[in-house]
Coordinates of N, CA and C in Angstrom, one line a residue:
X27 N 73.8 86.6 106.2 CA 74.2 87.8 106.7 C 73.5 89.0 106.0
X28 N 73.4 88.9 104.6 CA 72.7 90.0 103.9 C 71.2 89.9 104.2
X29 N 70.7 88.7 104.4 CA 69.3 88.6 104.8 C 69.0 89.3 106.1
X30 N 70.0 89.3 107.1 CA 69.8 89.9 108.4 C 69.8 91.5 108.2
X31 N 70.2 91.9 107.0 CA 70.2 93.4 106.8 C 68.9 93.9 106.2
X32 N 67.9 92.9 106.1 CA 66.6 93.3 105.6 C 66.5 93.2 104.1
X33 N 67.5 92.6 103.4 CA 67.4 92.5 102.0 C 66.6 91.3 101.5
X34 N 65.9 91.4 100.4 CA 65.1 90.3 99.9 C 66.0 89.5 99.0
X35 N 65.5 88.4 98.4 CA 66.3 87.4 97.6 C 66.9 88.1 96.4
X36 N 66.1 89.0 95.7 CA 66.6 89.6 94.5 C 67.7 90.6 94.9
X37 N 67.6 91.3 95.9 CA 68.7 92.2 96.4 C 69.9 91.5 96.7
X38 N 69.7 90.3 97.4 CA 70.9 89.5 97.8 C 71.6 89.0 96.5
X39 N 70.8 88.6 95.5 CA 71.4 88.2 94.2 C 72.2 89.3 93.6
X40 N 71.7 90.5 93.7 CA 72.5 91.6 93.2 C 73.9 91.7 93.9
X41 N 73.9 91.5 95.2 CA 75.1 91.6 96.0 C 76.0 90.5 95.6
X42 N 75.5 89.3 95.4 CA 76.3 88.1 95.0 C 77.0 88.4 93.6
X43 N 76.2 89.0 92.7 CA 76.8 89.4 91.4 C 77.9 90.4 91.5
X44 N 77.7 91.3 92.5 CA 78.7 92.4 92.7 C 80.0 91.8 93.2
X45 N 80.0 90.7 93.9 CA 81.2 90.0 94.3 C 82.0 89.6 93.1
X46 N 81.4 89.1 92.1 CA 82.1 88.7 90.8 C 82.6 89.9 90.0
X47 N 81.7 90.9 90.0 CA 82.1 92.1 89.3 C 83.4 92.7 90.0
X48 N 83.4 92.8 91.3 CA 84.5 93.4 92.0 C 85.8 92.5 91.8
X49 N 85.6 91.2 91.7 CA 86.7 90.3 91.4 C 87.3 90.6 90.1
X50 N 86.5 90.9 89.1 CA 87.0 91.3 87.7 C 87.8 92.6 87.8
X51 N 87.5 93.4 88.7 CA 88.1 94.7 88.8 C 89.3 94.7 89.7
X52 N 89.1 94.1 91.0 CA 90.1 94.2 92.0 C 91.3 93.3 91.8
X53 N 91.1 92.1 91.2 CA 92.2 91.2 91.0 C 93.2 91.7 90.0
X54 N 92.8 92.1 88.8 CA 93.7 92.7 87.9 C 94.4 94.0 88.4
X55 N 93.6 94.8 89.1 CA 94.1 96.0 89.7 C 95.2 95.7 90.7
X56 N 95.1 94.6 91.4 CA 96.1 94.2 92.4 C 97.5 94.0 91.6
X57 N 97.4 93.3 90.5 CA 98.6 93.1 89.7 C 99.2 94.4 89.2
X58 N 98.4 95.3 88.7 CA 98.9 96.6 88.2 C 99.5 97.4 89.3
X59 N 98.8 97.5 90.5 CA 99.3 98.2 91.6 C 100.6 97.6 92.1
X60 N 100.7 96.2 92.1 CA 101.9 95.6 92.5 C 103.1 96.0 91.6
X61 N 102.9 96.1 90.3 CA 103.9 96.5 89.4 C 104.3 97.9 89.6
X62 N 103.4 98.8 90.0 CA 103.6 100.2 90.1 C 104.2 100.6 91.5
X63 N 103.6 100.1 92.6 CA 104.0 100.5 93.9 C 104.6 99.4 94.8
X64 N 104.6 98.2 94.4 CA 105.1 96.9 95.0 C 104.0 96.0 95.5
X65 N 104.3 94.8 95.4 CA 103.4 93.8 95.9 C 103.1 93.9 97.4
X66 N 104.2 94.2 98.1 CA 104.0 94.3 99.6 C 103.0 95.5 100.0
X67 N 103.2 96.6 99.4 CA 102.4 97.8 99.7 C 100.9 97.5 99.2
X68 N 100.8 96.9 98.0 CA 99.5 96.6 97.5 C 98.8 95.6 98.4
X69 N 99.5 94.5 98.8 CA 98.9 93.5 99.7 C 98.4 94.2 101.0
X70 N 99.2 95.0 101.6 CA 98.9 95.7 102.8 C 97.6 96.6 102.6
X71 N 97.6 97.3 101.5 CA 96.4 98.2 101.2 C 95.2 97.4 101.1
X72 N 95.2 96.3 100.3 CA 94.1 95.4 100.1 C 93.6 94.8 101.4
X73 N 94.5 94.4 102.3 CA 94.1 93.8 103.5 C 93.5 94.9 104.5
X74 N 94.1 96.1 104.4 CA 93.5 97.1 105.2 C 92.0 97.4 104.8
X75 N 91.8 97.5 103.5 CA 90.5 97.7 102.9 C 89.6 96.5 103.4
X76 N 90.1 95.3 103.3 CA 89.3 94.1 103.7 C 88.9 94.2 105.2
X77 N 89.9 94.6 106.0 CA 89.7 94.7 107.5 C 88.6 95.8 107.7
X78 N 88.8 97.0 107.0 CA 87.8 98.1 107.2 C 86.4 97.7 106.8
X79 N 86.3 96.9 105.7 CA 85.0 96.4 105.3 C 84.4 95.6 106.4
X80 N 85.1 94.7 107.1 CA 84.6 93.9 108.1 C 84.2 94.8 109.4
X81 N 85.1 95.7 109.7 CA 84.9 96.5 110.9 C 83.7 97.5 110.7
X82 N 83.5 97.9 109.5 CA 82.5 98.9 109.2 C 81.1 98.2 109.0
X83 N 81.0 96.9 109.1 CA 79.7 96.2 108.9 C 78.6 96.8 109.7
X84 N 78.9 97.2 110.9 CA 77.8 97.7 111.8 C 77.2 99.0 111.2
X85 N 78.0 99.7 110.4 CA 77.5 100.9 109.8 C 76.8 100.6 108.4
X86 N 77.5 99.8 107.6 CA 77.0 99.5 106.3 C 75.8 98.6 106.3
X87 N 75.6 97.8 107.4 CA 74.5 97.0 107.5 C 73.2 97.8 107.7
X88 N 73.3 99.0 108.1 CA 72.2 99.9 108.3 C 71.7 100.6 107.0
X89 N 72.5 100.4 106.0 CA 72.3 101.1 104.7 C 71.5 100.3 103.7
X90 N 70.9 99.2 104.0 CA 70.1 98.4 103.1 C 70.9 97.9 101.9
X91 N 70.3 98.0 100.7 CA 70.9 97.5 99.5 C 72.3 98.1 99.2
X92 N 72.4 99.4 99.4 CA 73.7 100.1 99.2 C 74.7 99.6 100.1
X93 N 74.4 99.4 101.3 CA 75.4 98.8 102.3 C 75.8 97.4 101.9
X94 N 74.8 96.6 101.5 CA 75.1 95.2 101.0 C 76.0 95.2 99.8
X95 N 75.8 96.2 98.9 CA 76.7 96.3 97.7 C 78.1 96.7 98.1
X96 N 78.2 97.6 99.0 CA 79.5 98.0 99.5 C 80.3 96.8 100.1
X97 N 79.6 96.1 101.0 CA 80.2 94.9 101.6 C 80.6 93.9 100.5
X98 N 79.7 93.7 99.6 CA 80.0 92.7 98.5 C 81.2 93.1 97.6
X99 N 81.2 94.4 97.3 CA 82.3 94.9 96.4 C 83.7 94.7 97.1
X100 N 83.8 95.2 98.3 CA 85.1 95.2 99.0 C 85.4 93.9 99.6
X101 N 84.5 92.9 99.5 CA 84.8 91.6 100.1 C 86.0 91.0 99.4
X102 N 86.2 91.2 98.1 CA 87.3 90.6 97.4 C 88.6 91.3 97.7
X103 N 88.6 92.4 98.2 CA 89.9 93.1 98.6 C 90.7 92.3 99.6
X104 N 90.0 91.6 100.5 CA 90.6 90.8 101.5 C 90.9 89.4 101.1
X105 N 90.4 89.0 99.9 CA 90.6 87.6 99.5 C 92.0 87.4 98.9
X106 N 93.0 87.4 99.8 CA 94.4 87.3 99.4 C 94.7 86.1 98.5
X107 N 94.0 85.0 98.7 CA 94.3 83.8 97.9 C 94.1 84.0 96.4
X108 N 93.2 85.0 96.0 CA 92.9 85.3 94.6 C 94.2 85.7 93.8
X109 N 95.1 86.4 94.5 CA 96.2 86.9 93.8 C 97.6 86.6 94.5
X110 N 97.5 85.8 95.5 CA 98.7 85.5 96.3 C 99.8 84.8 95.4
X111 N 99.4 83.8 94.7 CA 100.3 83.0 94.0 C 101.2 83.7 93.0
X112 N 100.6 84.3 92.0 CA 101.3 85.0 91.0 C 102.1 86.2 91.4
X113 N 101.5 87.0 92.3 CA 102.1 88.3 92.6 C 102.9 88.2 93.9
X114 N 102.6 87.4 94.8 CA 103.3 87.4 96.1 C 104.3 86.2 96.2
X115 N 103.7 85.0 96.0 CA 104.5 83.7 96.2 C 105.7 83.6 95.2
X116 N 105.5 83.9 94.0 CA 106.5 83.7 93.0 C 107.7 84.6 93.2
X117 N 107.6 85.9 93.5 CA 108.7 86.7 93.8 C 109.5 86.3 95.1
X118 N 108.7 85.8 96.1 CA 109.3 85.5 97.3 C 110.0 84.1 97.3
X119 N 109.3 83.1 96.6 CA 109.8 81.7 96.7 C 110.3 81.2 95.4
X120 N 110.2 81.9 94.3 CA 110.6 81.4 93.0 C 109.6 80.6 92.3
X121 N 109.8 80.3 91.1 CA 108.8 79.6 90.2 C 108.6 78.2 90.7
X122 N 109.7 77.5 91.0 CA 109.6 76.1 91.4 C 108.8 75.8 92.6
X123 N 108.8 76.7 93.6 CA 108.1 76.5 94.9 C 106.8 77.2 95.0
X124 N 106.6 78.2 94.2 CA 105.4 79.0 94.4 C 104.1 78.3 94.1
X125 N 104.1 77.3 93.2 CA 102.9 76.6 92.9 C 102.5 75.8 94.1
X126 N 103.4 75.1 94.8 CA 103.1 74.3 96.0 C 102.6 75.3 97.1
X127 N 103.3 76.4 97.3 CA 102.9 77.3 98.4 C 101.5 77.9 98.1
X128 N 101.3 78.2 96.8 CA 100.0 78.7 96.4 C 98.9 77.7 96.7
X129 N 99.2 76.4 96.4 CA 98.2 75.4 96.6 C 97.9 75.2 98.1
X130 N 98.9 75.3 98.9 CA 98.7 75.2 100.4 C 98.0 76.4 100.9
X131 N 98.3 77.6 100.3 CA 97.5 78.8 100.7 C 96.1 78.6 100.4
X132 N 95.8 78.2 99.2 CA 94.4 78.0 98.8 C 93.7 76.9 99.6
X133 N 94.4 75.8 100.0 CA 93.9 74.8 100.8 C 93.5 75.3 102.2
X134 N 94.4 76.2 102.7 CA 94.2 76.8 104.0 C 92.9 77.7 104.0
X135 N 92.8 78.4 102.9 CA 91.6 79.3 102.8 C 90.4 78.5 102.7
X136 N 90.4 77.3 102.0 CA 89.3 76.4 101.9 C 88.9 75.9 103.3
X137 N 89.9 75.5 104.1 CA 89.6 75.0 105.4 C 88.9 76.2 106.2
X138 N 89.5 77.4 106.2 CA 88.9 78.5 106.9 C 87.5 78.8 106.4
X139 N 87.3 78.6 105.1 CA 85.9 78.9 104.5 C 84.9 77.9 104.9
X140 N 85.4 76.7 105.3 CA 84.4 75.7 105.9 C 84.1 75.9 107.3
X141 N 85.1 76.4 108.1 CA 84.9 76.6 109.5 C 84.2 78.0 109.8
X142 N 84.6 79.0 109.1 CA 84.1 80.4 109.4 C 82.6 80.5 109.4
X143 N 81.9 80.0 108.4 CA 80.4 80.1 108.5 C 79.8 79.4 109.7
X144 N 80.3 78.3 110.1 CA 79.8 77.6 111.3 C 80.0 78.4 112.5
X145 N 81.2 78.9 112.6 CA 81.6 79.8 113.7 C 80.8 81.1 113.8
X146 N 80.6 81.7 112.6 CA 79.8 82.9 112.5 C 78.4 82.7 112.9
X147 N 77.8 81.5 112.4 CA 76.4 81.2 112.7 C 76.3 81.0 114.2
X148 N 77.2 80.4 114.9 CA 77.2 80.2 116.3 C 77.2 81.5 117.0
X149 N 78.1 82.4 116.6 CA 78.1 83.8 117.2 C 76.9 84.5 116.9
X150 N 76.3 84.4 115.7 CA 75.1 85.1 115.4 C 74.0 84.5 116.3
X151 N 73.9 83.2 116.5 CA 72.9 82.6 117.4 C 73.0 83.1 118.8
X152 N 74.3 83.4 119.2 CA 74.5 83.8 120.6 C 74.2 85.3 120.8
X153 N 74.5 86.1 119.7 CA 74.4 87.5 119.9 C 73.3 88.2 119.1
X154 N 72.7 87.4 118.1 CA 71.7 88.0 117.2 C 72.2 89.0 116.2
X155 N 73.5 89.0 116.0 CA 74.1 90.0 115.1 C 75.3 89.4 114.4
X156 N 75.7 89.9 113.3 CA 76.9 89.5 112.6 C 78.0 90.5 112.9
X157 N 77.8 91.4 113.7 CA 78.9 92.4 114.0 C 80.1 91.8 114.7
X158 N 79.9 90.9 115.7 CA 81.0 90.2 116.3 C 81.8 89.3 115.4
X159 N 81.1 88.4 114.6 CA 81.9 87.6 113.7 C 82.7 88.4 112.7
X160 N 82.1 89.5 112.2 CA 82.8 90.3 111.2 C 83.9 91.1 111.8
X161 N 83.8 91.5 113.1 CA 84.8 92.2 113.8 C 86.0 91.2 114.0
X162 N 85.7 90.0 114.3 CA 86.8 88.9 114.4 C 87.4 88.8 113.0
X163 N 86.7 88.8 111.9 CA 87.2 88.7 110.6 C 88.1 89.9 110.3
X164 N 87.7 91.1 110.8 CA 88.5 92.3 110.6 C 89.8 92.1 111.4
X165 N 89.8 91.5 112.6 CA 91.0 91.3 113.3 C 91.9 90.3 112.6
X166 N 91.4 89.3 111.9 CA 92.2 88.4 111.1 C 92.9 89.1 110.0
X167 N 92.1 90.0 109.3 CA 92.7 90.8 108.3 C 93.9 91.7 108.8
X168 N 93.7 92.2 110.0 CA 94.7 93.0 110.6 C 96.0 92.2 110.9
X169 N 95.8 91.0 111.3 CA 96.9 90.1 111.5 C 97.7 89.9 110.2
X170 N 96.9 89.7 109.1 CA 97.5 89.5 107.8 C 98.3 90.7 107.4
X171 N 97.8 91.9 107.7 CA 98.5 93.1 107.4 C 99.8 93.1 108.1
X172 N 99.8 92.8 109.3 CA 101.1 92.7 110.1 C 102.0 91.7 109.5
X173 N 101.5 90.5 109.2 CA 102.4 89.4 108.6 C 102.9 89.8 107.3
X174 N 102.1 90.5 106.5 CA 102.6 91.0 105.2 C 103.7 92.0 105.3
X175 N 103.5 92.9 106.3 CA 104.5 94.0 106.5 C 105.8 93.4 106.9
X176 N 105.7 92.3 107.7 CA 107.0 91.7 108.2 C 107.5 90.7 107.2
X177 N 106.6 89.8 106.7 CA 107.0 88.7 105.9 C 107.5 89.1 104.5
X178 N 107.1 90.3 104.0 CA 107.4 90.7 102.6 C 108.5 91.8 102.7
X179 N 109.1 92.0 103.8 CA 110.2 93.0 103.9 C 111.5 92.5 103.2
X180 N 112.4 93.4 102.9 CA 113.6 92.9 102.3 C 114.5 92.1 103.3
X181 N 114.4 92.4 104.5 CA 115.1 91.6 105.6 C 114.5 90.1 105.6
X182 N 113.2 90.0 105.5 CA 112.6 88.6 105.5 C 113.0 87.9 104.2
X183 N 113.1 88.6 103.1 CA 113.5 88.0 101.8 C 114.9 87.5 101.9
X184 N 115.8 88.2 102.5 CA 117.2 87.8 102.7 C 117.2 86.5 103.6
X185 N 116.4 86.5 104.6 CA 116.4 85.3 105.5 C 115.8 84.1 104.7
X186 N 114.8 84.3 103.8 CA 114.3 83.2 103.0 C 115.3 82.7 102.0
X187 N 116.1 83.6 101.4 CA 117.1 83.2 100.5 C 118.2 82.4 101.2
X188 N 118.6 82.9 102.4 CA 119.6 82.1 103.1 C 119.1 80.7 103.5
X189 N 117.9 80.7 103.9 CA 117.3 79.4 104.3 C 117.2 78.4 103.1
X190 N 116.9 79.0 102.0 CA 116.7 78.2 100.7 C 118.0 77.8 100.0
X191 N 119.1 78.5 100.4 CA 120.4 78.3 99.7 C 120.8 76.8 99.7
X192 N 120.8 76.1 100.8 CA 121.2 74.6 100.8 C 120.3 73.8 99.8
X193 N 119.0 74.1 99.8 CA 118.1 73.4 98.9 C 118.4 73.7 97.4
X194 N 118.7 74.9 97.1 CA 119.1 75.3 95.7 C 120.4 74.6 95.3
X195 N 121.3 74.5 96.2 CA 122.6 73.9 95.9 C 122.4 72.4 95.7
X196 N 121.6 71.8 96.6 CA 121.3 70.3 96.4 C 120.6 70.1 95.1
X197 N 119.7 71.0 94.8 CA 118.9 70.8 93.5 C 119.8 70.9 92.3
X198 N 120.8 71.9 92.4 CA 121.7 72.0 91.3 C 122.6 70.8 91.1
X199 N 123.0 70.2 92.2 CA 123.9 69.0 92.2 C 123.0 67.8 91.6
X200 N 121.8 67.7 92.0 CA 120.9 66.6 91.5 C 120.7 66.8 90.0
X201 N 120.5 68.0 89.5 CA 120.4 68.3 88.1 C 121.6 67.9 87.3
X202 N 122.8 68.3 87.9 CA 124.1 68.0 87.3 C 124.3 66.5 87.2
X203 N 124.0 65.8 88.2 CA 124.1 64.3 88.2 C 123.2 63.7 87.2
X204 N 122.0 64.2 87.1 CA 121.0 63.6 86.2 C 121.3 63.9 84.7
X205 N 122.1 65.0 84.5 CA 122.5 65.3 83.1 C 123.6 64.5 82.7

């Protein structure tokens, strides 16, 4: 993708390094913002930034190295799996279940990470541009924004607690029997 922007190998390596630098900044910032304004709002903000980064590729791709650096920096904003477990899953599902849910979330991201490049390459081959694959990625981020807005609401939390109540009761009985 960055090569299609006219960047050479050295410039692409700068952009790859910026992905790690942004991760060092954006992941801890997610935690801080979650504590200050709520995990739900922070997740929505990050996913909106991730979507905007994908949708704006047609503009940033015309900016050479600076555009590549912008794309690379904000790439991590949409990588929800980097901070999903600790900040999102634990408050929603509790300590006992969040590790499993986080594992499945990361496994899902891995599957998508295997499929997306092949899909993007096919679309690039058909169109000669990464604009369409990144627009599709932007649409995916938009879906995540909607799911986060719905799934992390207080109403959804109440439904999760109600659905989890029989399991918590059974777990308490099993622990009492084991003791």
